[in-house]
């Protein structure tokens, strides 16, 4: 099995027994509780063995994501090449959030309490894990090891299932699962900022896992800098484009994610066609359609205030049926005055 060098100016493969790259002499071993090495990912290519990368407009590499192995299991290794303090701060936030979520999850298991699935961080020394490249000048990089979540992201899942539209029952269940994960993130005063179908993994046992915490921002930071702007076409709200993301920004992205799942069309494609997305759905109740529209309101103030109110609405949808469905089931027979008054009082 070839072992890859992470030096962005090298990227050469080496044999398994080597500890340093035979081309540039960079270290090939990453210590994170155990020794890990970069391996080829079927997502990458021979020339580009990494899974993903971020670059500046001038081509300078900021970070890359690789698959790594300790000999028995495959993990995800994220490497930060940039020394810019903005990117360093984002990198440390990602580690901090994942670490805190993992600690809460372990504590919940001890107390036999449920906790949403999040990428696990293996036993680690601390965030200061670094490798020095032995080039013309020493280059220090930070790296973060985390669990590889097996499964398909929701875009891959849709494409492998002939772009099948999800049912309302499935959509309600999935939305609840993601909201429970997101609630834990918001409780720790973070905003995810990059929710879209490719960042949600459906595991073989049908769990949903929200991934990619590299763009999280603490809510106490009122304004993002230009360097930390996050933009996913069709899923990013206007306030986030203006670098002023809030909790409700995640709701907007979640709403458009479910537009894609319910219609099979990318939100931007629907916008370009100037089509009402509701007309592209099948057998979805008016109440659930209204809920999705509520999540993706353009104005922050018109979106839900918090996750609890969204979950309350979902529970009501799951436990009962909306009035229009009830009327259809009863052949649109008029209700009596007493029942009408009772309904009005409850609505009020």
Short mmCIF file of C-alpha atoms in Angstrom, two decimals:
data_model
loop_
_atom_site.label_atom_id
_atom_site.label_comp_id
_atom_site.label_asym_id
_atom_site.label_seq_id
_atom_site.Cartn_x
_atom_site.Cartn_y
_atom_site.Cartn_z
CA UNK A 1 0.00 0.00 0.00
CA UNK A 2 1.54 3.37 -1.00
CA UNK A 3 1.97 5.97 1.74
CA UNK A 4 1.54 9.57 0.64
CA UNK A 5 3.52 12.67 1.49
CA UNK A 6 1.45 15.69 2.60
CA UNK A 7 4.01 18.28 1.53
CA UNK A 8 1.96 20.38 -0.96
CA UNK A 9 5.08 20.82 -3.09
CA UNK A 10 5.71 17.09 -3.23
CA UNK A 11 2.66 14.75 -2.93
CA UNK A 12 4.77 11.70 -3.80
CA UNK A 13 4.02 8.12 -2.75
CA UNK A 14 6.36 6.07 -0.56
CA UNK A 15 6.61 2.47 0.57
CA UNK A 16 5.03 1.41 3.88
CA UNK A 17 8.30 0.97 5.74
CA UNK A 18 9.43 4.58 5.17
CA UNK A 19 9.02 7.12 7.98
CA UNK A 20 10.21 10.08 5.91
CA UNK A 21 9.43 10.94 2.31
CA UNK A 22 12.21 9.72 0.03
CA UNK A 23 11.73 12.75 -2.24
CA UNK A 24 11.47 15.74 0.11
CA UNK A 25 12.33 14.17 3.52
CA UNK A 26 9.04 15.31 5.08
CA UNK A 27 7.62 13.18 7.88
CA UNK A 28 5.13 10.49 6.83
CA UNK A 29 3.99 9.57 10.35
CA UNK A 30 1.35 11.41 12.36
CA UNK A 31 1.11 10.78 16.08
CA UNK A 32 -2.42 11.01 17.49
CA UNK A 33 -2.52 8.53 20.34
CA UNK A 34 -1.31 6.04 17.71
CA UNK A 35 0.83 6.39 14.60
CA UNK A 36 -1.10 7.19 11.39
CA UNK A 37 -0.03 7.39 7.75
CA UNK A 38 -1.73 8.91 4.70
CA UNK A 39 -3.22 6.39 2.29
CA UNK A 40 -4.77 6.72 -1.16
CA UNK A 41 -8.51 7.43 -1.09
CA UNK A 42 -10.80 6.17 -3.85
CA UNK A 43 -12.17 9.73 -3.88
CA UNK A 44 -8.77 11.11 -4.82
CA UNK A 45 -6.45 10.42 -7.76
CA UNK A 46 -2.80 9.50 -8.09
CA UNK A 47 -1.96 13.15 -8.66
CA UNK A 48 -4.40 14.33 -5.97
CA UNK A 49 -4.65 11.73 -3.19
CA UNK A 50 -6.57 14.06 -0.88
CA UNK A 51 -10.37 14.00 -0.40
CA UNK A 52 -10.82 17.77 -0.35
CA UNK A 53 -8.76 20.94 -0.23
CA UNK A 54 -9.15 24.68 0.26
CA UNK A 55 -6.96 27.12 -1.66
CA UNK A 56 -6.51 30.86 -1.94
CA UNK A 57 -7.22 32.52 -5.33
CA UNK A 58 -3.49 32.55 -6.03
CA UNK A 59 -3.33 28.77 -5.64
CA UNK A 60 -1.73 28.65 -2.18
CA UNK A 61 -3.08 25.62 -0.28
CA UNK A 62 -4.84 26.43 3.01
CA UNK A 63 -5.83 22.91 4.08
CA UNK A 64 -6.40 19.39 2.82
CA UNK A 65 -8.37 16.39 4.03
CA UNK A 66 -6.90 12.90 3.66
CA UNK A 67 -7.66 9.35 4.66
CA UNK A 68 -5.14 7.89 7.12
CA UNK A 69 -4.64 4.50 8.73
CA UNK A 70 -3.08 3.24 11.95
CA UNK A 71 -2.86 -0.24 10.45
CA UNK A 72 -6.26 -1.44 11.67
CA UNK A 73 -8.74 1.30 10.87
CA UNK A 74 -9.14 4.21 8.48
CA UNK A 75 -9.65 7.73 9.84
CA UNK A 76 -9.90 11.23 8.44
CA UNK A 77 -6.84 13.49 8.77
CA UNK A 78 -7.26 17.21 8.25
CA UNK A 79 -4.05 19.17 7.70
CA UNK A 80 -3.81 22.96 8.04
CA UNK A 81 -0.92 24.45 6.05
CA UNK A 82 -1.74 28.12 6.56
CA UNK A 83 -0.26 30.01 9.51
CA UNK A 84 -2.76 32.86 9.15
CA UNK A 85 -4.33 33.30 12.59
CA UNK A 86 -7.85 33.42 11.14
CA UNK A 87 -7.50 29.91 9.73
CA UNK A 88 -5.67 28.72 12.83
CA UNK A 89 -8.57 29.99 14.96
CA UNK A 90 -11.12 28.19 12.75
CA UNK A 91 -9.08 25.00 12.95
CA UNK A 92 -8.90 25.17 16.73
CA UNK A 93 -12.65 25.88 16.95
CA UNK A 94 -13.38 22.75 14.94
CA UNK A 95 -11.28 20.68 17.30
CA UNK A 96 -12.80 22.37 20.36
CA UNK A 97 -16.39 21.77 19.23
CA UNK A 98 -15.80 18.13 18.24
CA UNK A 99 -13.94 17.50 21.48
CA UNK A 100 -16.76 18.97 23.59
CA UNK A 101 -19.43 17.06 21.66
CA UNK A 102 -17.46 13.84 22.08
CA UNK A 103 -17.04 14.39 25.82
CA UNK A 104 -20.79 14.99 26.19
CA UNK A 105 -21.54 11.90 24.15
CA UNK A 106 -19.26 9.72 26.31
CA UNK A 107 -20.85 11.13 29.46
CA UNK A 108 -24.34 10.45 28.09
CA UNK A 109 -23.41 6.84 27.36
CA UNK A 110 -22.22 6.41 30.96
CA UNK A 111 -25.60 7.62 32.18
CA UNK A 112 -27.50 5.53 29.61
CA UNK A 113 -28.79 8.68 27.93
CA UNK A 114 -29.22 9.18 24.20
CA UNK A 115 -26.93 11.50 22.27
CA UNK A 116 -26.81 12.19 18.51
CA UNK A 117 -24.06 10.63 16.42
CA UNK A 118 -21.13 12.97 15.76
CA UNK A 119 -17.69 12.25 14.23
CA UNK A 120 -15.51 10.87 17.01
CA UNK A 121 -12.05 12.23 17.70
CA UNK A 122 -9.65 9.38 18.68
CA UNK A 123 -7.52 9.67 21.80
CA UNK A 124 -5.34 12.67 21.17
CA UNK A 125 -2.41 14.49 22.77
CA UNK A 126 -3.80 18.03 22.29
CA UNK A 127 -4.48 20.52 19.51
CA UNK A 128 -0.78 21.36 19.24
CA UNK A 129 0.01 18.19 17.28
CA UNK A 130 2.40 19.38 14.56
CA UNK A 131 4.77 18.13 11.87
CA UNK A 132 7.86 19.98 10.70
CA UNK A 133 8.63 19.69 7.01
CA UNK A 134 12.36 19.38 6.35
CA UNK A 135 12.51 21.65 3.32
CA UNK A 136 14.67 24.68 2.51
CA UNK A 137 13.03 26.18 5.59
CA UNK A 138 11.04 24.40 8.30
CA UNK A 139 7.29 24.53 7.76
CA UNK A 140 5.02 23.66 10.68
CA UNK A 141 1.52 22.33 10.04
CA UNK A 142 -1.35 21.54 12.37
CA UNK A 143 -3.43 18.42 11.93
CA UNK A 144 -6.62 16.92 13.33
CA UNK A 145 -7.62 13.25 13.35
CA UNK A 146 -11.28 12.21 13.37
CA UNK A 147 -13.51 9.23 12.68
CA UNK A 148 -14.36 8.36 9.10
CA UNK A 149 -18.16 8.15 8.84
CA UNK A 150 -19.07 5.31 6.50
CA UNK A 151 -22.05 5.76 4.22
CA UNK A 152 -23.28 8.11 1.51
CA UNK A 153 -23.93 11.82 1.73
CA UNK A 154 -27.52 12.73 0.87
CA UNK A 155 -26.63 13.88 -2.63
CA UNK A 156 -24.93 10.55 -3.36
CA UNK A 157 -27.84 8.71 -1.78
CA UNK A 158 -30.35 10.56 -3.98
CA UNK A 159 -28.32 9.95 -7.13
CA UNK A 160 -27.89 6.23 -6.37
CA UNK A 161 -31.66 5.94 -5.86
CA UNK A 162 -32.66 7.48 -9.21
CA UNK A 163 -33.22 10.87 -7.60
CA UNK A 164 -36.19 9.49 -5.64
CA UNK A 165 -38.10 12.12 -3.69
CA UNK A 166 -38.27 11.40 0.03
CA UNK A 167 -41.66 10.82 1.58
CA UNK A 168 -43.09 13.17 4.19
CA UNK A 169 -42.69 10.54 6.90
CA UNK A 170 -39.01 10.06 6.01
CA UNK A 171 -38.43 13.82 5.74
CA UNK A 172 -39.95 14.43 9.20
CA UNK A 173 -37.75 11.74 10.74
CA UNK A 174 -34.59 13.03 9.04
CA UNK A 175 -35.32 16.64 9.92
CA UNK A 176 -35.75 15.68 13.57
CA UNK A 177 -32.44 13.79 13.56
CA UNK A 178 -30.51 16.71 12.10
CA UNK A 179 -32.19 19.20 14.43
CA UNK A 180 -31.19 17.13 17.47
CA UNK A 181 -27.55 17.21 16.31
CA UNK A 182 -27.78 20.92 15.49
CA UNK A 183 -29.33 21.65 18.88
CA UNK A 184 -26.21 20.32 20.61
CA UNK A 185 -24.05 22.61 18.44
CA UNK A 186 -26.22 25.64 19.19
CA UNK A 187 -26.27 24.85 22.92
CA UNK A 188 -22.48 25.17 22.89
CA UNK A 189 -22.89 28.62 21.26
CA UNK A 190 -21.69 27.62 17.80
CA UNK A 191 -23.22 28.06 14.35
CA UNK A 192 -22.44 25.30 11.83
CA UNK A 193 -22.62 27.60 8.75
CA UNK A 194 -22.24 24.87 6.11
CA UNK A 195 -25.34 22.67 6.13
CA UNK A 196 -26.20 21.13 2.75
CA UNK A 197 -26.88 17.60 1.44
CA UNK A 198 -23.20 16.74 0.90
CA UNK A 199 -22.43 17.46 4.56
CA UNK A 200 -25.02 14.99 5.86
CA UNK A 201 -24.03 11.31 5.81
CA UNK A 202 -26.56 8.47 5.79
CA UNK A 203 -24.84 5.51 7.47
CA UNK A 204 -25.48 1.82 6.61
CA UNK A 205 -27.72 1.57 9.72
CA UNK A 206 -29.74 4.59 8.50
CA UNK A 207 -28.41 7.14 10.99
CA UNK A 208 -27.84 10.69 9.78
CA UNK A 209 -24.56 12.33 10.76
CA UNK A 210 -23.79 16.01 10.22
CA UNK A 211 -20.13 16.41 9.21
CA UNK A 212 -17.59 19.14 8.33
CA UNK A 213 -17.21 21.38 11.35
CA UNK A 214 -14.42 23.36 9.73
CA UNK A 215 -16.59 26.45 9.26
CA UNK A 216 -18.18 26.62 12.71
CA UNK A 217 -18.24 30.02 14.34
CA UNK A 218 -18.89 30.99 17.92
CA UNK A 219 -22.12 32.97 18.23
CA UNK A 220 -20.33 35.50 20.44
CA UNK A 221 -18.29 36.55 17.37
CA UNK A 222 -20.67 39.12 15.92
CA UNK A 223 -19.03 39.52 12.52
CA UNK A 224 -17.01 37.12 10.38
CA UNK A 225 -13.90 38.35 8.66
CA UNK A 226 -13.51 38.16 4.90
CA UNK A 227 -11.29 35.12 5.32
CA UNK A 228 -13.95 33.10 7.15
CA UNK A 229 -16.81 33.77 4.75
CA UNK A 230 -18.62 30.52 3.93
CA UNK A 231 -20.80 30.23 0.84
CA UNK A 232 -22.63 27.17 -0.52
CA UNK A 233 -24.65 28.15 -3.59
CA UNK A 234 -28.39 27.76 -2.97
CA UNK A 235 -28.02 27.03 0.74
CA UNK A 236 -26.40 30.14 2.21
CA UNK A 237 -28.65 32.97 3.52
CA UNK A 238 -27.99 36.63 2.73
CA UNK A 239 -26.88 37.54 6.25
CA UNK A 240 -24.17 34.89 6.08
CA UNK A 241 -22.99 36.23 2.71
CA UNK A 242 -22.64 39.56 4.56
CA UNK A 243 -20.59 37.66 7.18
CA UNK A 244 -23.19 37.99 9.96
CA UNK A 245 -24.27 34.38 10.52
CA UNK A 246 -26.64 33.57 13.40
CA UNK A 247 -28.39 30.40 14.60
CA UNK A 248 -31.26 31.03 12.20
CA UNK A 249 -28.75 30.92 9.32
CA UNK A 250 -28.50 27.16 9.91
CA UNK A 251 -32.33 26.92 9.69
CA UNK A 252 -32.28 28.58 6.26
CA UNK A 253 -29.70 26.08 4.97
CA UNK A 254 -31.68 23.21 6.48
CA UNK A 255 -34.88 24.41 4.80
CA UNK A 256 -33.25 24.46 1.37
CA UNK A 257 -31.67 21.06 2.03
CA UNK A 258 -35.16 19.63 2.43
CA UNK A 259 -36.39 21.45 -0.66
CA UNK A 260 -33.77 19.40 -2.52
CA UNK A 261 -34.77 16.15 -0.79
CA UNK A 262 -38.51 16.68 -1.38
CA UNK A 263 -38.23 17.83 -5.01
CA UNK A 264 -35.02 16.28 -6.35
CA UNK A 265 -33.92 19.69 -7.68
CA UNK A 266 -31.08 21.89 -6.47
CA UNK A 267 -32.53 25.09 -4.90
CA UNK A 268 -30.62 27.24 -7.38
CA UNK A 269 -32.11 25.33 -10.33
CA UNK A 270 -35.62 25.95 -8.96
CA UNK A 271 -34.79 29.64 -8.53
CA UNK A 272 -33.50 29.92 -12.11
CA UNK A 273 -36.68 28.35 -13.47
CA UNK A 274 -38.76 30.76 -11.39
CA UNK A 275 -40.84 27.79 -10.21
CA UNK A 276 -42.78 27.35 -6.97
CA UNK A 277 -40.89 24.49 -5.33
CA UNK A 278 -44.10 23.17 -3.75
CA UNK A 279 -45.41 22.18 -7.20
CA UNK A 280 -42.43 19.81 -7.59
CA UNK A 281 -43.30 17.76 -4.49
CA UNK A 282 -45.57 14.73 -4.26
CA UNK A 283 -48.03 13.84 -1.48
CA UNK A 284 -46.63 16.35 1.02
CA UNK A 285 -49.06 18.00 3.45
CA UNK A 286 -49.61 21.74 3.39
CA UNK A 287 -48.47 21.90 7.02
CA UNK A 288 -45.07 20.36 6.28
CA UNK A 289 -44.59 22.52 3.19
CA UNK A 290 -45.35 25.57 5.35
CA UNK A 291 -42.81 24.43 7.92
CA UNK A 292 -40.06 24.17 5.30
CA UNK A 293 -40.98 27.63 3.96
CA UNK A 294 -40.78 28.93 7.53
CA UNK A 295 -37.23 27.59 7.89
CA UNK A 296 -36.05 29.24 4.67
CA UNK A 297 -37.61 32.68 5.08
CA UNK A 298 -35.35 35.38 3.64
CA UNK A 299 -35.65 37.61 6.73
CA UNK A 300 -34.07 36.28 9.92
CA UNK A 301 -36.92 37.60 12.07
CA UNK A 302 -39.45 35.53 10.14
CA UNK A 303 -37.65 32.22 10.75
CA UNK A 304 -38.16 30.10 13.90
CA UNK A 305 -36.54 31.49 17.04
CA UNK A 306 -35.01 28.22 18.14
CA UNK A 307 -34.90 24.49 17.52
CA UNK A 308 -37.44 23.66 20.23
CA UNK A 309 -40.30 25.34 18.35
CA UNK A 310 -39.38 23.47 15.16
CA UNK A 311 -39.32 20.13 16.99
CA UNK A 312 -42.67 20.94 18.60
CA UNK A 313 -44.16 21.53 15.14
CA UNK A 314 -42.68 18.27 13.86
CA UNK A 315 -44.10 16.32 16.79
CA UNK A 316 -47.54 17.74 16.08
CA UNK A 317 -47.21 16.78 12.41
CA UNK A 318 -46.16 13.26 13.31
CA UNK A 319 -48.83 12.76 15.98
CA UNK A 320 -51.72 14.13 13.99
CA UNK A 321 -52.85 15.41 10.64
CA UNK A 322 -53.37 18.93 9.37
CA UNK A 323 -56.91 20.29 9.05
CA UNK A 324 -56.90 20.19 5.26
CA UNK A 325 -56.10 16.47 5.28
CA UNK A 326 -58.74 15.91 7.95
CA UNK A 327 -61.32 17.77 5.81
CA UNK A 328 -60.41 15.70 2.74
CA UNK A 329 -60.76 12.49 4.72
CA UNK A 330 -64.20 13.62 5.85
CA UNK A 331 -65.33 14.61 2.34
CA UNK A 332 -65.18 18.32 3.28
CA UNK A 333 -68.22 18.00 5.53
CA UNK A 334 -68.75 21.27 7.50
CA UNK A 335 -67.93 21.10 11.20
CA UNK A 336 -70.40 22.25 13.86
CA UNK A 337 -70.15 25.60 15.64
CA UNK A 338 -68.91 24.17 18.95
CA UNK A 339 -65.97 22.37 17.30
CA UNK A 340 -65.15 25.42 15.17
CA UNK A 341 -64.99 27.63 18.29
CA UNK A 342 -62.78 25.05 20.03
CA UNK A 343 -60.37 25.00 17.04
CA UNK A 344 -60.27 28.82 16.91
CA UNK A 345 -59.43 29.03 20.61
CA UNK A 346 -56.58 26.52 20.20
CA UNK A 347 -55.21 28.34 17.17
CA UNK A 348 -55.36 31.67 18.98
#
